Amino acid sequence: MDVSEFSQTFHSIVTEMSRVVVGQDDVVEHVLIAALARGHVLIEGVPGLGKTLLVRALGQVVGADFRRIQFTPDLMPSDVTGGNVYDQGQGRFVFMPGPVFTQLLLADEINRAPAKTQSSLLEAMQDRSVTTDGVTRPLPSPFLVIATQNPVESQGTYPLPEAQLDRFLLKVQVSHPSRAAEQQILTNYLHGFDPTDLSRIGLEQRIDAARLIEMQQLIHSVRVDPELVAYVADIVGRTRAHRSVYLGASPRASIGLLVTARARAASQGRDFVIPDDVKVFAPGVLRHRLILHPDAELEGTTADDCVEAILRAAPVPHTAA
Amino acid sequence: MILRALAVLVSLALWVLAPAALAQAPSWQPAPDAWADDDEDDEEPFQADLDRQRHVQAEKAEVEGDLALVLDSRYRFCHDLESRVLEGDAALCDLKAIAKPRCPGFAEACEKPFVESLSQRRRAERKESPKLELPKLSAGLGVVAKVLFWGMLLLLLVFLVWAIVKGARSREAASVSEADEPLADDPEEAASAARRRRVETDVERLLRRAHAEAAQGRFEQALADAYAALLRHLEGNGYIDMHPSRTNGEYARGLREHPALRAAVEHSAREIEAVQFGARAPSAERFRAVVERVTAVVGRGAALVLALVLALSTTACDELTRGPAPGPGDEAGGFSLLARLLAQRGAVVKHHEGEGSLDLEAGLGVVVVHGQADLPAAEWTRLREFVDEGGTLIIALDTDQSFTSEVTRGPSARCESLRAAPAYFDYQGLILTAPGPGWLMAPNDHWPVLQCAAKDGTVWSHVVASTVGEGSVVILPGSGLLTNASMVSGDHAFVLLELLFGQPASVLFVDAEEQVGEDSPLMAVAQGRLGPILLQLFALMALFYWLRGKHFGRPRALEVTRRRAFSEHVEALGTQYHKAGASRLALGMYAGWAIERLRERVLPGKGGSLSALAQAVAARSGRAEGDVLRVLVEGDSAHKALTAPGEPVEDHRIMRELDGLLSEVGGSVGR
C-alpha cells in the first residue's frame, strides 16, 4: 500500500460514514485519523448529536468488533475489564473477559462513572492489555477507545483525571449540525432511516481489521522534516509558557501531534508532513491536556482560546510572511 | 403550424383576390369605392365590411406606432437631408413619393446624383456640409485674461513634461542603486543576510528576485520568492491576510469564494511544500510551473485594472459612441427595419449570414430567404423539411425587374389579358402553384415570378403563396419589398406584417452577404466610431510605456521609490567593510563615536580620562570597573590606530562590548 491508495481508502471510508453521520465530516475525519494513528478519542457533545451512531458506523465500515459500555455511577472496574469467576464445573476460577476485550470500544458518558472505574481503562488505553489478579492479557488489535461525555450536565458526573485525559489522543467537540445537514437528517428519517439498524441502509464495510493495521503501519513511513519537528516542539513548549496555562501539554502530546499530522498527510496522499497537518490537529490534541489557572478560568478563558493564541504566536516553518 | 400556414394563405387570398386596386393612392387606404364594388358583387353585409375596415384601421395605427418607435436616427437615409442614395438602391427611388411623409431625407437624396459606395457618399456629404465652427475660447477675453489663459495652459504642459521626465530619472536612479547591492556568493553569508533582511513585500521585486535566483540555480529560494509574490499580490488585493503563523492551507481555505485563486495557491503550495518538507529536488521545471501560475494570477489583476481604466476612458467620448453605429443594413436598401419591426411586435428575430448550416431549431416559425443568399442544396433540402413540418418559408426573389411602385393586393382590372399559366412550378424541389386561375407563374432567370400583364403592356408582380406539406411557401417578386425604403413607404409595412408575419413567432432571416464595405481599414475604423477609443488606448499605452518602461504589459505591483532607512545604510556599509577586511577601521571609527557618547551620558561637560570614564560607567551599569576600562582602552587604541591590521572576530567582540556599555548607560543606539 502506498499513500495514494491510503488516501483513496481513507476517503472511501469517510464517504461511506457520511451517509449515516450527516453534517459531521470534520468529526468523522478526526475520529478516523485517530484510529489510524492508534490513538483514542474523547468526543464531547450534548446528547442527540449522533456520537454513538458515529462509533457504530465506524465499527461497521472498518469491520471491527464493536462493544459499548454505558458508564454509570455504580459501574465497577470489573464490569469493564472482566474478572475471575469461580467455575463450579471445573472447580477453579476462570477469567470472564469484560467488554473491553474488543477492537472498538464505545465508553458512553464516561464521566458518569467514578474515577476508580474510569481508571480501569488506563492500562487498556496505554498498554493495550488488561491485568487482573496478576495476569496480564493482551487486547485485540487494533484497539480503539472512543469515549463520549456531555459538557453541559455537571451533577452526578466525575471529571476525568488528568492521567486519563492524557491518554486520549484527540478530544473532538461535536457541535449542532447546520440547517442543511439537519434537513438531510430529517429527510433520511422520513425515508425510514433507523440508527439502530445500519444494515438496512446498506452501509458497506470498506476495510477489515487487517487492512486497518496495514494503514496504521504505513503512517510510520511519512516523512517529517526537522523544521516541522521543531514546529511541533515549539507549539507544545508554548503551552507550558502561556500565562493562562497552569500545566502545559506533556511530551505525549507532542508525539500525538506528530503522529496525527503524519496520518493526515497520508490521508491527503502525501508522503511528507506540512505545517498545515500540524496546525489543523493541534486544538484536538492539546485542548484536553491543558490545565488553566483558576484566574483565567474565572475570566472565561478556555483551553481552545489558549491553543488558538499559541498557534497564532508560533511562526510556521518557511513562512512567506 | 398547419393553422398558421392556412392563416397565411387565407390572408393572401383575401388580399390578392380582392378586386379593388389601390395603385394610384400614395398611401394605401381602403378605397370606399373599391370596397363598394366588392360589396355589390359579393353582396356581403355592410356591417361586416365596416368591422373589417375598423380592424384594418386599428392594425394600421399599431404598425404606425411601431414604425415611429424604430425609425430612429440610425436611419440616416430617412432623416438626413444631406444623405445620398447608393447606385444599387436607385430602383428604390420609385418609392420616394410615398416615402416622403416619413422620410423626407430619402426623397431629397433621390433628387441628387447617386454614389457608388458608402465611402464615396461620405466624401460627397463632407464636401457639402458646412465646416463646424469651433467656438474660440479666448474670443470674449481681454488681453490680460488671454495672456493668463495661455500662460496657465503652457505651465500645465511644462509641469506634465517635468513630471514625466522626473519619474523616468528617478526610476533609472533606483535601478542603479539596486544593482549596486550584489548577492552574496558565500551560502552562509547569504543565509545570514536573508535573516537580517527585511521581509520583502513588493510583488515585482519578489518576482524579479525569484528569476535572478533561478538564473543562479537556487531554485528553492526562487520558488519561495515566487510563491511569496503570489501571496503578497493576494494580500494587496485584500483576499488574504498574511501572518507568520498562517499556513498555506489556511491561505487556500481563505480563498474558498475564489476557486481560480484558490487553485493557483494550492498548486503553488503543493510544489513548494514538496521541496521544503518533502525533500523533493527543486528544479527548473517546478519553478517554471509555479511562476506560470503566479504570473497568471498577478497578471489577471493588472488586466482587470487596465480593462476598467479603458472602459472608463471610453465614457469620455460618450457623445461620439452613443448608440449602435449605423451599418449597411440601415441604408435605404438594407433590411434591418423589418427585423426591428418584428422584434417590436414580439417576434424573436435571428439572422443567418455567410456560410454554415441554418439554425432551424424547434419553435422557429418563419424563414425569410433573400434572393441573393447562396444556399447549398443541402440547406434547401432542410428548408423543404422545415416547410413539410409546418414552417413558413418566404423567398424574396432577386429579379432584375424594376421595383413596382406599390404592393398591389391582387390583379386589378388592368390585368385582364393574362397569358396561360402553368399549373405548378418546380422551385428548388418545392412544388409551387399559382393562387388562382388566370395567374402566370413565369420563370425569370431561374426564379418563378407571379405576374400579370395589363392591357398597356405593364407587368405587375405579386405575392404568391402555396401550401407545401403542412407548411407554406411564399414567393415575393423581389427583395425590394423588404427593404427599409419599402417599409417606410405607404402601407408596405402594414401589408407585409399582416400578410407574412401575422402571428408573433421566431423568424430567421437568411441574408445575402453584404458586399458594401469601406475602401480602407482606416475608413472602417472611422465608420465604426472606434477612432476615439483607439486613440485613447494608444495614448494610455504610450503613457504606461513611458512611465513604466519595458515592463508595461507584464504584471507588476507599483514600485514605490523611497528613502532607505539608516540601519540599511549601516548594514550595507558594514558589508563593504567586511568584504574589504577593514574591521579595525570600522572598530576605530565606532569606538571613537561610542566613547564620545559615553562621555556625554555619564560625564556630561566634564571630559576626563578613560579611567574616570570607566569609573562612571561602572557606577552606572554595575559592571566591574576593570572590565569597563579594558573595553574602553581597547576601543580607544583602535580609534588611534585606524590603519592598523585588524582581527575581525576580536574587533567585532570589542564593538559588541562597547555597544553593550552604551545600552546599559542610556539606551542602545542599535547596530
mmCIF file of N, CA, C and O in Angstrom, chain A residues 237-286:
data_model
loop_
_atom_site.group_PDB
_atom_site.id
_atom_site.type_symbol
_atom_site.label_atom_id
_atom_site.label_comp_id
_atom_site.label_asym_id
_atom_site.label_seq_id
_atom_site.Cartn_x
_atom_site.Cartn_y
_atom_site.Cartn_z
ATOM 1 N N GLY A 237 5.756 23.445 23.515
ATOM 2 C CA GLY A 237 6.531 24.201 24.506
ATOM 3 C C GLY A 237 5.820 25.486 24.910
ATOM 4 O O GLY A 237 5.857 25.884 26.091
ATOM 5 N N ARG A 238 5.177 26.116 23.986
ATOM 6 C CA ARG A 238 4.475 27.363 24.307
ATOM 7 C C ARG A 238 3.283 27.132 25.240
ATOM 8 O O ARG A 238 2.865 28.044 25.945
ATOM 9 N N THR A 239 2.756 25.905 25.234
ATOM 10 C CA THR A 239 1.643 25.647 26.166
ATOM 11 C C THR A 239 2.140 25.683 27.607
ATOM 12 O O THR A 239 1.372 25.962 28.528
ATOM 13 N N ARG A 240 3.413 25.414 27.766
ATOM 14 C CA ARG A 240 3.949 25.409 29.129
ATOM 15 C C ARG A 240 4.335 26.804 29.593
ATOM 16 O O ARG A 240 4.625 27.021 30.763
ATOM 17 N N ALA A 241 4.409 27.736 28.632
ATOM 18 C CA ALA A 241 4.809 29.096 28.997
ATOM 19 C C ALA A 241 3.659 30.083 28.893
ATOM 20 O O ALA A 241 3.837 31.259 29.184
ATOM 21 N N HIS A 242 2.525 29.596 28.515
ATOM 22 C CA HIS A 242 1.402 30.517 28.340
ATOM 23 C C HIS A 242 0.917 31.004 29.703
ATOM 24 O O HIS A 242 0.798 30.214 30.646
ATOM 25 N N ARG A 243 0.608 32.283 29.789
ATOM 26 C CA ARG A 243 0.292 32.864 31.097
ATOM 27 C C ARG A 243 -1.018 32.326 31.676
ATOM 28 O O ARG A 243 -1.219 32.348 32.879
ATOM 29 N N SER A 244 -1.907 31.850 30.835
ATOM 30 C CA SER A 244 -3.188 31.345 31.359
ATOM 31 C C SER A 244 -3.151 29.867 31.676
ATOM 32 O O SER A 244 -4.125 29.328 32.199
ATOM 33 N N VAL A 245 -2.056 29.219 31.338
ATOM 34 C CA VAL A 245 -1.983 27.766 31.494
ATOM 35 C C VAL A 245 -1.177 27.424 32.744
ATOM 36 O O VAL A 245 -0.044 27.865 32.908
ATOM 37 N N TYR A 246 -1.812 26.641 33.614
ATOM 38 C CA TYR A 246 -1.126 26.216 34.829
ATOM 39 C C TYR A 246 -0.220 25.029 34.532
ATOM 40 O O TYR A 246 0.907 24.968 34.990
ATOM 41 N N LEU A 247 -0.753 24.084 33.768
ATOM 42 C CA LEU A 247 0.050 22.916 33.408
ATOM 43 C C LEU A 247 -0.081 22.691 31.901
ATOM 44 O O LEU A 247 -1.190 22.493 31.383
ATOM 45 N N GLY A 248 1.049 22.724 31.236
ATOM 46 C CA GLY A 248 1.043 22.585 29.788
ATOM 47 C C GLY A 248 0.974 21.138 29.335
ATOM 48 O O GLY A 248 0.839 20.218 30.156
ATOM 49 N N ALA A 249 1.068 20.971 28.045
ATOM 50 C CA ALA A 249 0.947 19.635 27.469
ATOM 51 C C ALA A 249 2.213 18.833 27.690
ATOM 52 O O ALA A 249 3.316 19.372 27.803
ATOM 53 N N SER A 250 2.049 17.529 27.746
ATOM 54 C CA SER A 250 3.157 16.628 28.012
ATOM 55 C C SER A 250 3.852 16.223 26.709
ATOM 56 O O SER A 250 3.329 16.473 25.622
ATOM 57 N N PRO A 251 5.017 15.605 26.803
ATOM 58 C CA PRO A 251 5.651 15.081 25.579
ATOM 59 C C PRO A 251 4.760 14.075 24.849
ATOM 60 O O PRO A 251 4.864 13.931 23.626
ATOM 61 N N ARG A 252 3.865 13.417 25.610
ATOM 62 C CA ARG A 252 2.936 12.519 24.920
ATOM 63 C C ARG A 252 2.076 13.312 23.930
ATOM 64 O O ARG A 252 1.700 12.801 22.872
ATOM 65 N N ALA A 253 1.801 14.558 24.314
ATOM 66 C CA ALA A 253 1.033 15.414 23.405
ATOM 67 C C ALA A 253 1.839 15.720 22.142
ATOM 68 O O ALA A 253 1.296 15.735 21.032
ATOM 69 N N SER A 254 3.139 15.964 22.319
ATOM 70 C CA SER A 254 3.994 16.232 21.143
ATOM 71 C C SER A 254 3.975 15.044 20.202
ATOM 72 O O SER A 254 3.825 15.199 18.974
ATOM 73 N N ILE A 255 4.133 13.868 20.798
ATOM 74 C CA ILE A 255 4.126 12.661 19.968
ATOM 75 C C ILE A 255 2.770 12.504 19.283
ATOM 76 O O ILE A 255 2.672 12.187 18.091
ATOM 77 N N GLY A 256 1.717 12.763 20.063
ATOM 78 C CA GLY A 256 0.380 12.656 19.482
ATOM 79 C C GLY A 256 0.176 13.629 18.337
ATOM 80 O O GLY A 256 -0.414 13.285 17.301
ATOM 81 N N LEU A 257 0.678 14.844 18.502
ATOM 82 C CA LEU A 257 0.524 15.846 17.439
ATOM 83 C C LEU A 257 1.280 15.420 16.186
ATOM 84 O O LEU A 257 0.807 15.580 15.054
ATOM 85 N N LEU A 258 2.451 14.857 16.425
ATOM 86 C CA LEU A 258 3.258 14.428 15.285
ATOM 87 C C LEU A 258 2.603 13.263 14.536
ATOM 88 O O LEU A 258 2.541 13.246 13.294
ATOM 89 N N VAL A 259 2.068 12.326 15.286
ATOM 90 C CA VAL A 259 1.507 11.141 14.635
ATOM 91 C C VAL A 259 0.192 11.477 13.931
ATOM 92 O O VAL A 259 -0.104 10.952 12.852
ATOM 93 N N THR A 260 -0.596 12.356 14.520
ATOM 94 C CA THR A 260 -1.822 12.760 13.812
ATOM 95 C C THR A 260 -1.481 13.536 12.542
ATOM 96 O O THR A 260 -2.170 13.404 11.521
ATOM 97 N N ALA A 261 -0.440 14.348 12.613
ATOM 98 C CA ALA A 261 -0.023 15.086 11.421
ATOM 99 C C ALA A 261 0.411 14.121 10.319
ATOM 100 O O ALA A 261 0.096 14.314 9.137
ATOM 101 N N ARG A 262 1.096 13.078 10.696
ATOM 102 C CA ARG A 262 1.509 12.083 9.693
ATOM 103 C C ARG A 262 0.296 11.387 9.095
ATOM 104 O O ARG A 262 0.215 11.142 7.894
ATOM 105 N N ALA A 263 -0.656 11.064 9.972
ATOM 106 C CA ALA A 263 -1.857 10.384 9.478
ATOM 107 C C ALA A 263 -2.625 11.294 8.524
ATOM 108 O O ALA A 263 -3.139 10.850 7.490
ATOM 109 N N ARG A 264 -2.691 12.566 8.863
ATOM 110 C CA ARG A 264 -3.418 13.490 7.976
ATOM 111 C C ARG A 264 -2.691 13.633 6.635
ATOM 112 O O ARG A 264 -3.315 13.681 5.564
ATOM 113 N N ALA A 265 -1.368 13.695 6.704
ATOM 114 C CA ALA A 265 -0.606 13.807 5.456
ATOM 115 C C ALA A 265 -0.896 12.608 4.558
ATOM 116 O O ALA A 265 -1.158 12.754 3.352
ATOM 117 N N ALA A 266 -0.887 11.428 5.141
ATOM 118 C CA ALA A 266 -1.156 10.226 4.343
ATOM 119 C C ALA A 266 -2.580 10.234 3.809
ATOM 120 O O ALA A 266 -2.840 9.808 2.681
ATOM 121 N N SER A 267 -3.500 10.730 4.639
ATOM 122 C CA SER A 267 -4.900 10.754 4.186
ATOM 123 C C SER A 267 -5.073 11.685 2.996
ATOM 124 O O SER A 267 -6.039 11.553 2.247
ATOM 125 N N GLN A 268 -4.177 12.632 2.825
ATOM 126 C CA GLN A 268 -4.256 13.535 1.691
ATOM 127 C C GLN A 268 -3.316 13.123 0.565
ATOM 128 O O GLN A 268 -3.058 13.918 -0.354
ATOM 129 N N GLY A 269 -2.810 11.945 0.660
ATOM 130 C CA GLY A 269 -1.993 11.421 -0.431
ATOM 131 C C GLY A 269 -0.576 11.954 -0.454
ATOM 132 O O GLY A 269 0.088 11.913 -1.480
ATOM 133 N N ARG A 270 -0.102 12.449 0.682
ATOM 134 C CA ARG A 270 1.262 12.963 0.737
ATOM 135 C C ARG A 270 2.132 12.033 1.566
ATOM 136 O O ARG A 270 1.647 11.466 2.559
ATOM 137 N N ASP A 271 3.382 11.921 1.184
ATOM 138 C CA ASP A 271 4.289 11.106 1.989
ATOM 139 C C ASP A 271 5.186 11.998 2.838
ATOM 140 O O ASP A 271 6.257 11.587 3.255
ATOM 141 N N PHE A 272 4.758 13.207 3.051
ATOM 142 C CA PHE A 272 5.506 14.114 3.936
ATOM 143 C C PHE A 272 4.507 15.039 4.628
ATOM 144 O O PHE A 272 3.413 15.316 4.098
ATOM 145 N N VAL A 273 4.904 15.477 5.795
ATOM 146 C CA VAL A 273 4.033 16.326 6.610
ATOM 147 C C VAL A 273 4.291 17.790 6.266
ATOM 148 O O VAL A 273 5.427 18.170 5.982
ATOM 149 N N ILE A 274 3.234 18.569 6.288
ATOM 150 C CA ILE A 274 3.378 20.013 6.092
ATOM 151 C C ILE A 274 2.840 20.721 7.333
ATOM 152 O O ILE A 274 2.125 20.109 8.145
ATOM 153 N N PRO A 275 3.158 21.992 7.498
ATOM 154 C CA PRO A 275 2.699 22.690 8.720
ATOM 155 C C PRO A 275 1.197 22.644 8.910
ATOM 156 O O PRO A 275 0.709 22.607 10.042
ATOM 157 N N ASP A 276 0.460 22.625 7.816
ATOM 158 C CA ASP A 276 -0.995 22.606 7.934
ATOM 159 C C ASP A 276 -1.467 21.349 8.671
ATOM 160 O O ASP A 276 -2.446 21.400 9.427
ATOM 161 N N ASP A 277 -0.801 20.237 8.428
ATOM 162 C CA ASP A 277 -1.181 18.995 9.114
ATOM 163 C C ASP A 277 -1.057 19.149 10.627
ATOM 164 O O ASP A 277 -1.896 18.674 11.388
ATOM 165 N N VAL A 278 -0.013 19.830 11.027
ATOM 166 C CA VAL A 278 0.210 20.022 12.464
ATOM 167 C C VAL A 278 -0.831 20.974 13.033
ATOM 168 O O VAL A 278 -1.454 20.714 14.066
ATOM 169 N N LYS A 279 -1.034 22.051 12.314
ATOM 170 C CA LYS A 279 -1.878 23.111 12.862
ATOM 171 C C LYS A 279 -3.342 22.694 12.950
ATOM 172 O O LYS A 279 -4.056 23.077 13.876
ATOM 173 N N VAL A 280 -3.773 21.925 11.976
ATOM 174 C CA VAL A 280 -5.178 21.518 11.956
ATOM 175 C C VAL A 280 -5.504 20.650 13.165
ATOM 176 O O VAL A 280 -6.589 20.750 13.748
ATOM 177 N N PHE A 281 -4.562 19.814 13.559
ATOM 178 C CA PHE A 281 -4.857 18.880 14.646
ATOM 179 C C PHE A 281 -4.388 19.357 16.010
ATOM 180 O O PHE A 281 -4.638 18.690 17.010
ATOM 181 N N ALA A 282 -3.727 20.497 16.038
ATOM 182 C CA ALA A 282 -3.217 20.970 17.334
ATOM 183 C C ALA A 282 -4.341 21.200 18.356
ATOM 184 O O ALA A 282 -4.208 20.766 19.522
ATOM 185 N N PRO A 283 -5.439 21.835 17.997
ATOM 186 C CA PRO A 283 -6.501 22.017 19.014
ATOM 187 C C PRO A 283 -7.012 20.690 19.552
ATOM 188 O O PRO A 283 -7.195 20.548 20.777
ATOM 189 N N GLY A 284 -7.255 19.728 18.676
ATOM 190 C CA GLY A 284 -7.788 18.444 19.126
ATOM 191 C C GLY A 284 -6.827 17.693 20.035
ATOM 192 O O GLY A 284 -7.239 17.014 20.981
ATOM 193 N N VAL A 285 -5.539 17.833 19.756
ATOM 194 C CA VAL A 285 -4.543 17.111 20.543
ATOM 195 C C VAL A 285 -4.271 17.812 21.878
ATOM 196 O O VAL A 285 -4.028 17.164 22.900
ATOM 197 N N LEU A 286 -4.361 19.144 21.887
ATOM 198 C CA LEU A 286 -3.906 19.893 23.056
ATOM 199 C C LEU A 286 -5.011 20.315 24.013
ATOM 200 O O LEU A 286 -4.759 20.485 25.212
#
